[in-house]
CSV table of C-alpha atoms and ligand atoms in Angstrom, one decimal:
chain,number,residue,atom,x,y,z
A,5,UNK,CA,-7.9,-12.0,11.0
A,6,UNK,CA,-6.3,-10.2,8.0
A,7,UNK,CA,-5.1,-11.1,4.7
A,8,UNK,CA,-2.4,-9.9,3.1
A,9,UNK,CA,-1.8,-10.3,-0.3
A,10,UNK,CA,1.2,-9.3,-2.4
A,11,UNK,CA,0.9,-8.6,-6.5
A,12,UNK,CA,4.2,-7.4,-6.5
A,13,UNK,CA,5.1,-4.1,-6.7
A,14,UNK,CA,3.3,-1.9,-4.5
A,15,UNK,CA,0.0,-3.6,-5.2
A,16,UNK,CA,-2.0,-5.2,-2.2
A,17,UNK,CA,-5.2,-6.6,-1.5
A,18,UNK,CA,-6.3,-6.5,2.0
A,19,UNK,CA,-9.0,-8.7,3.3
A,20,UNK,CA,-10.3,-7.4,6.8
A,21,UNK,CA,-13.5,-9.7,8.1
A,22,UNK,CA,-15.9,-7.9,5.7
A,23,UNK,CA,-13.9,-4.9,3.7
A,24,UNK,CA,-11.5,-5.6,0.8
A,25,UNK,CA,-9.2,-2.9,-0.1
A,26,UNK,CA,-7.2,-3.0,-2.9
A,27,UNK,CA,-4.1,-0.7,-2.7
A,28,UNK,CA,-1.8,0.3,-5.5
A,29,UNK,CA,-3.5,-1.7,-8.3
A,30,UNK,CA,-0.5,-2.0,-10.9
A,31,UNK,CA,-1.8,-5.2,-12.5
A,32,UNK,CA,-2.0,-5.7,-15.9
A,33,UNK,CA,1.4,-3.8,-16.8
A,34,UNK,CA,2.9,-5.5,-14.0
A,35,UNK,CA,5.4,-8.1,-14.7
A,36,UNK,CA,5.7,-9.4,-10.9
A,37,UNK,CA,1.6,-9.7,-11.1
A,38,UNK,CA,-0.1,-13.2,-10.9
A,39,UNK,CA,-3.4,-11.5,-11.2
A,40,UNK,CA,-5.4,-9.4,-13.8
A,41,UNK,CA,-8.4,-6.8,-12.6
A,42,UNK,CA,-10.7,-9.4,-14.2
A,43,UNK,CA,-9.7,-12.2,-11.8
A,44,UNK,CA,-10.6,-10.0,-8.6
A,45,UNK,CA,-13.4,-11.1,-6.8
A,46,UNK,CA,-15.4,-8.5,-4.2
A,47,UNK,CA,-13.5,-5.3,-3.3
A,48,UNK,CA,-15.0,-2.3,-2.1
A,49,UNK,CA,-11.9,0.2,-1.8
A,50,UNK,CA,-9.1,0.8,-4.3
A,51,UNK,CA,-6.6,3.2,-2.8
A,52,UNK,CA,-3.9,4.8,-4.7
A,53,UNK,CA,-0.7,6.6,-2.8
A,54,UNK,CA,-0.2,8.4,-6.1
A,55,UNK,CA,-0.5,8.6,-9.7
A,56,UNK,CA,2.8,7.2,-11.1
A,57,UNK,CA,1.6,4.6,-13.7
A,58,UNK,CA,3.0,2.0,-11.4
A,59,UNK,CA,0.7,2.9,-8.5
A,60,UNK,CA,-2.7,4.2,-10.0
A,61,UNK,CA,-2.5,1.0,-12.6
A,62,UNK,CA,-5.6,-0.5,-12.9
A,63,UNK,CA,-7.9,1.5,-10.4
A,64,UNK,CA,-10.4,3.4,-12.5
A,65,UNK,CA,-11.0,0.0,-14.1
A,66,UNK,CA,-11.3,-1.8,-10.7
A,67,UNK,CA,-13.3,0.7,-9.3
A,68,UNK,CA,-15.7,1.0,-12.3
A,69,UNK,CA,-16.0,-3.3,-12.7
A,70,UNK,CA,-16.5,-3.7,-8.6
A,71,UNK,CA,-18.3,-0.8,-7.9
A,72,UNK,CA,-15.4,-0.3,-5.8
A,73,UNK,CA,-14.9,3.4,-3.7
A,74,UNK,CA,-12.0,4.8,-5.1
A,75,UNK,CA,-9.7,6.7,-2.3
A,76,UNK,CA,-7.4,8.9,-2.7
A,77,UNK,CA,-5.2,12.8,-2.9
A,78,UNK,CA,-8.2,15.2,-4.3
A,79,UNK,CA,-6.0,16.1,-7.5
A,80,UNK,CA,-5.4,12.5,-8.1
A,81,UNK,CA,-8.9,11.3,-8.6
A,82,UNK,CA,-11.3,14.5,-9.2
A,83,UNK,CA,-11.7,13.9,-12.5
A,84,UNK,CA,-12.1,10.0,-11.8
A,85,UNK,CA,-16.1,10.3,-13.3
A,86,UNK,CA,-14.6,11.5,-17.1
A,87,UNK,CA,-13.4,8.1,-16.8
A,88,UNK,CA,-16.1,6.7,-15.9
A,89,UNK,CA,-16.0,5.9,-12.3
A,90,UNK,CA,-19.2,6.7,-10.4
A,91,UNK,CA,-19.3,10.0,-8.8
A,92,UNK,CA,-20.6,8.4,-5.5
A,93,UNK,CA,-17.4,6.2,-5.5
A,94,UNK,CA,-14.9,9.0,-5.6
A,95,UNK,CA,-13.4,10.0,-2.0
A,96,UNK,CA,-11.2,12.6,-3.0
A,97,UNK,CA,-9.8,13.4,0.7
A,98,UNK,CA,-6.5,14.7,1.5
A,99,UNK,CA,-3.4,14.1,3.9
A,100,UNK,CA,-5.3,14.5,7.9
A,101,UNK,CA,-7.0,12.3,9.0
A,102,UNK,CA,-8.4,8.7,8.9
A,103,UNK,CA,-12.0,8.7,7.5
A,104,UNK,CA,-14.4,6.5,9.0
A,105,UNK,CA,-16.3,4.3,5.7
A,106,UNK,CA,-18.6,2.4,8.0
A,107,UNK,CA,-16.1,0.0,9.8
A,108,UNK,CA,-13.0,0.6,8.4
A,109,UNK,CA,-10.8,3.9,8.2
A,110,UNK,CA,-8.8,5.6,5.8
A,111,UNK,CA,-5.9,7.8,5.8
A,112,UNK,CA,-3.0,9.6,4.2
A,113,UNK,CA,0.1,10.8,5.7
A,114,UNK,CA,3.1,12.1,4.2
A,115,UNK,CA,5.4,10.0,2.3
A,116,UNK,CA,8.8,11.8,0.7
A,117,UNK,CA,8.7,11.4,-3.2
A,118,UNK,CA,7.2,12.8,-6.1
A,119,UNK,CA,3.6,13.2,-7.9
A,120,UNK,CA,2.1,14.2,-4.6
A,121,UNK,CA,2.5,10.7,-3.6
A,122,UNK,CA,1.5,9.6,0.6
A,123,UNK,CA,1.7,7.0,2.3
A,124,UNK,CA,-2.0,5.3,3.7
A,125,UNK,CA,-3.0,4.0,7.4
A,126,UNK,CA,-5.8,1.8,7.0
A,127,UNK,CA,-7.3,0.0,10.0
A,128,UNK,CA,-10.2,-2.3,10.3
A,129,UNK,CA,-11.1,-5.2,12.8
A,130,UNK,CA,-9.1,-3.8,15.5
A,131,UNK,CA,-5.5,-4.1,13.0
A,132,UNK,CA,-4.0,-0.9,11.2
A,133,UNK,CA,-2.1,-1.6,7.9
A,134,UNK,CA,0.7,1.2,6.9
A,135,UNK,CA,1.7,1.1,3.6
A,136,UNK,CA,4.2,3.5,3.2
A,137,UNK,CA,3.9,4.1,-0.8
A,138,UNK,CA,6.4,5.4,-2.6
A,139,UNK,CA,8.8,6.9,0.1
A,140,UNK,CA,12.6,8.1,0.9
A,141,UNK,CA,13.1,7.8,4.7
A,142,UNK,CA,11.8,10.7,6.7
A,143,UNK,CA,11.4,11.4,10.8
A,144,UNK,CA,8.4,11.7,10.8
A,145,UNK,CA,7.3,8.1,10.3
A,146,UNK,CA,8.3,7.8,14.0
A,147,UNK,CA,5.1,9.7,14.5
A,148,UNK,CA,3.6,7.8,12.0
A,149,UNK,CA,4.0,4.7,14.5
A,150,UNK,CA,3.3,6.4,17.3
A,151,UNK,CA,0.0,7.9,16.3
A,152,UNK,CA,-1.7,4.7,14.5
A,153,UNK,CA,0.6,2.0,16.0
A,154,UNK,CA,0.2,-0.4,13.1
A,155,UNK,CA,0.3,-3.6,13.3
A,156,UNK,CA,1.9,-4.1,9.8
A,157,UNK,CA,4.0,-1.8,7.8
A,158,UNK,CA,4.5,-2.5,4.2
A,159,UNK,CA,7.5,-0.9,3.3
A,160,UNK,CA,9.4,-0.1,-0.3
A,161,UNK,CA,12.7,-1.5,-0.4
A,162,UNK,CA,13.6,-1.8,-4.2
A,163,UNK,CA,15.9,1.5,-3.9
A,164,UNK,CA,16.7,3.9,-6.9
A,165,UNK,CA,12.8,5.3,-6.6
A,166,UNK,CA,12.4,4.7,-3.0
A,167,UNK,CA,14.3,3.7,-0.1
A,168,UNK,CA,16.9,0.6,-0.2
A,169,UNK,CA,16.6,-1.8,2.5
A,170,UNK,CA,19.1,0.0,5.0
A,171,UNK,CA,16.7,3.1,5.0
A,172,UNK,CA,13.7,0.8,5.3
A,173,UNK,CA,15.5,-0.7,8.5
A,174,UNK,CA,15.8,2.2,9.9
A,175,UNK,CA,12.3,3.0,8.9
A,176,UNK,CA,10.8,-0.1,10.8
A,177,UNK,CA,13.0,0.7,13.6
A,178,UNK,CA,11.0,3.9,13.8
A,179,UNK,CA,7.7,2.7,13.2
A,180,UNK,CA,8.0,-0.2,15.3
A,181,UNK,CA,5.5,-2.5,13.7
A,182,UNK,CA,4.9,-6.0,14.7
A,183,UNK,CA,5.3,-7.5,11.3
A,184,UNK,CA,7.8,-4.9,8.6
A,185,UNK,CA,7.0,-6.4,5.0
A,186,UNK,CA,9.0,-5.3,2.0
A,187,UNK,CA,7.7,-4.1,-1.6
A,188,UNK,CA,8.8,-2.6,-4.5
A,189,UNK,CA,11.6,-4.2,-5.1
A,190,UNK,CA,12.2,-7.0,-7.8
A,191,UNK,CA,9.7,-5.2,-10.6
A,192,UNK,CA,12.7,-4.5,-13.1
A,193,UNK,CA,16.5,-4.3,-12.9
A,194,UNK,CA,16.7,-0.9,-11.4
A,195,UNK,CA,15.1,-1.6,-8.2
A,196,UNK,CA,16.4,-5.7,-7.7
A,197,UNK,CA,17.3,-4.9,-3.9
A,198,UNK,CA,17.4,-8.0,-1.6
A,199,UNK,CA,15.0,-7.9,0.8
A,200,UNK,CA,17.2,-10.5,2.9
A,201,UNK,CA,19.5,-7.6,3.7
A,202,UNK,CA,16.3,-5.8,5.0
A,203,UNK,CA,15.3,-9.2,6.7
A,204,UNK,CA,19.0,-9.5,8.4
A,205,UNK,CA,19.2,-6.0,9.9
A,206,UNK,CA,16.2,-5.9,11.5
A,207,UNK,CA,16.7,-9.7,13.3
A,208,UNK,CA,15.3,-9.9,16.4
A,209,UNK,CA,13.7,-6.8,16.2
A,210,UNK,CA,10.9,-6.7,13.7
A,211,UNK,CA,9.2,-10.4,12.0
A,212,UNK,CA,10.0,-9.6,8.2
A,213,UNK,CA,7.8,-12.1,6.2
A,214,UNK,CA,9.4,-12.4,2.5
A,215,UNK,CA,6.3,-12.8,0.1
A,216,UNK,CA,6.2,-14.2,-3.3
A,217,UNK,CA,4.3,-12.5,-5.4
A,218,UNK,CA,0.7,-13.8,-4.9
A,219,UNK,CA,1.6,-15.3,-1.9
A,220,UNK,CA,-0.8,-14.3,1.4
A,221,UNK,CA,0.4,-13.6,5.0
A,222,UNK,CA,-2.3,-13.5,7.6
A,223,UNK,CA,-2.2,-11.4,10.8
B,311,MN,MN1,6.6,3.3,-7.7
């Protein structure tokens, strides 16, 4: 069993049987955000697609607080310990490969934006988790699907930044998760897409759960 749970915005925490991962951690500037850093209980992972305000957020603090291992690009958290964060919890990796932390694994892949940003496949207890980050659509996320056939795909829909729902469609259609859930979208006026629209063109195709923000959907 998995937990998903959405902050709004790009922001998840991800509750495999005994890793928590915390990805995107935009939660004290986030308006959609039921939850501050201080209301977290254990996570061992923060991982950040990229360093736009609204994605790196709160990790250095999270990371410092939980004693959390802080995964992400090499440029985007080198310099992590001048912050404070523990040199020992700094995985500064790069786009490859999954990493095996002891029962869970970590990657990046390509996403198409900018500020370096990637997407991450992260798969524990037998279930891979995509979250696509900050994205356009691309043709490559068919491989994407192909090579770590995940189970959920968390996709940005909000538009203006990212891909609108359309593109996301297309992008589940290519993935071919089980279970397509859509972010980013709802934050602030620019990106108040309807994730229905994404919901309708992929019926019968690909379950799209519609979270609240806070709410938790469990694979
Ligand atoms: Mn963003």
């Amino acid at each position: 069993m998995v937990k998903l749970t959405w902050y709004g915005h790009a922001a998840w925490l991800v509750e495999f049987e005994r890793h928590t991962v915390i990805i995107d951690p935009f939660l004290k500037d986030n308006p959609k955000s039921p939850v501050k850093p201080s209301d977290l209980k254990k996570i061992d992972f923060v991982v950040v697609t990229h360093t736009h305000s609204d994605h790196i957020g709160d990790a250095y603090e999270i990371s410092k607080e939980k004693g959390a291992k802080l995964v992400s690009l090499y440029e985007n958290i080198i310099e992590a310990d001048k912050s404070g964060v523990k040199e020992e919890n700094i995985a500064a990796m790069n786009i490859g490969t999954q990493v095996d932390f002891g029962g869970i694994k970590i990657g990046f892949v390509q996403a198409v934006h900018s500020a370096n940003c990637t997407g991450t496949v992260i798969t524990a207890d037998n279930v891979t988790i995509y979250h696509a980050g900050d994205t356009g659509l691309f043709g490559d996320m068919k491989l994407i699907g192909e090579m770590y056939r995940p189970k959920v795909a968390l996709l940005p829909i909000g538009g203006y930044f990212t891909m609108g729902p359309k593109e996301a469609a297309m992008a589940a259609r290519m993935i071919k998760p089980e279970i397509a859930i859509p972010m980013h979208y709802g934050t602030w006026p620019p990106i108040d897409s309807n994730p229905r629209e994404f919901q309708e063109i992929l019926k019968g195709e690909v379950k799209v759960p519609i979270l609240s923000p806070g709410e938790t959907f469990i694979v």
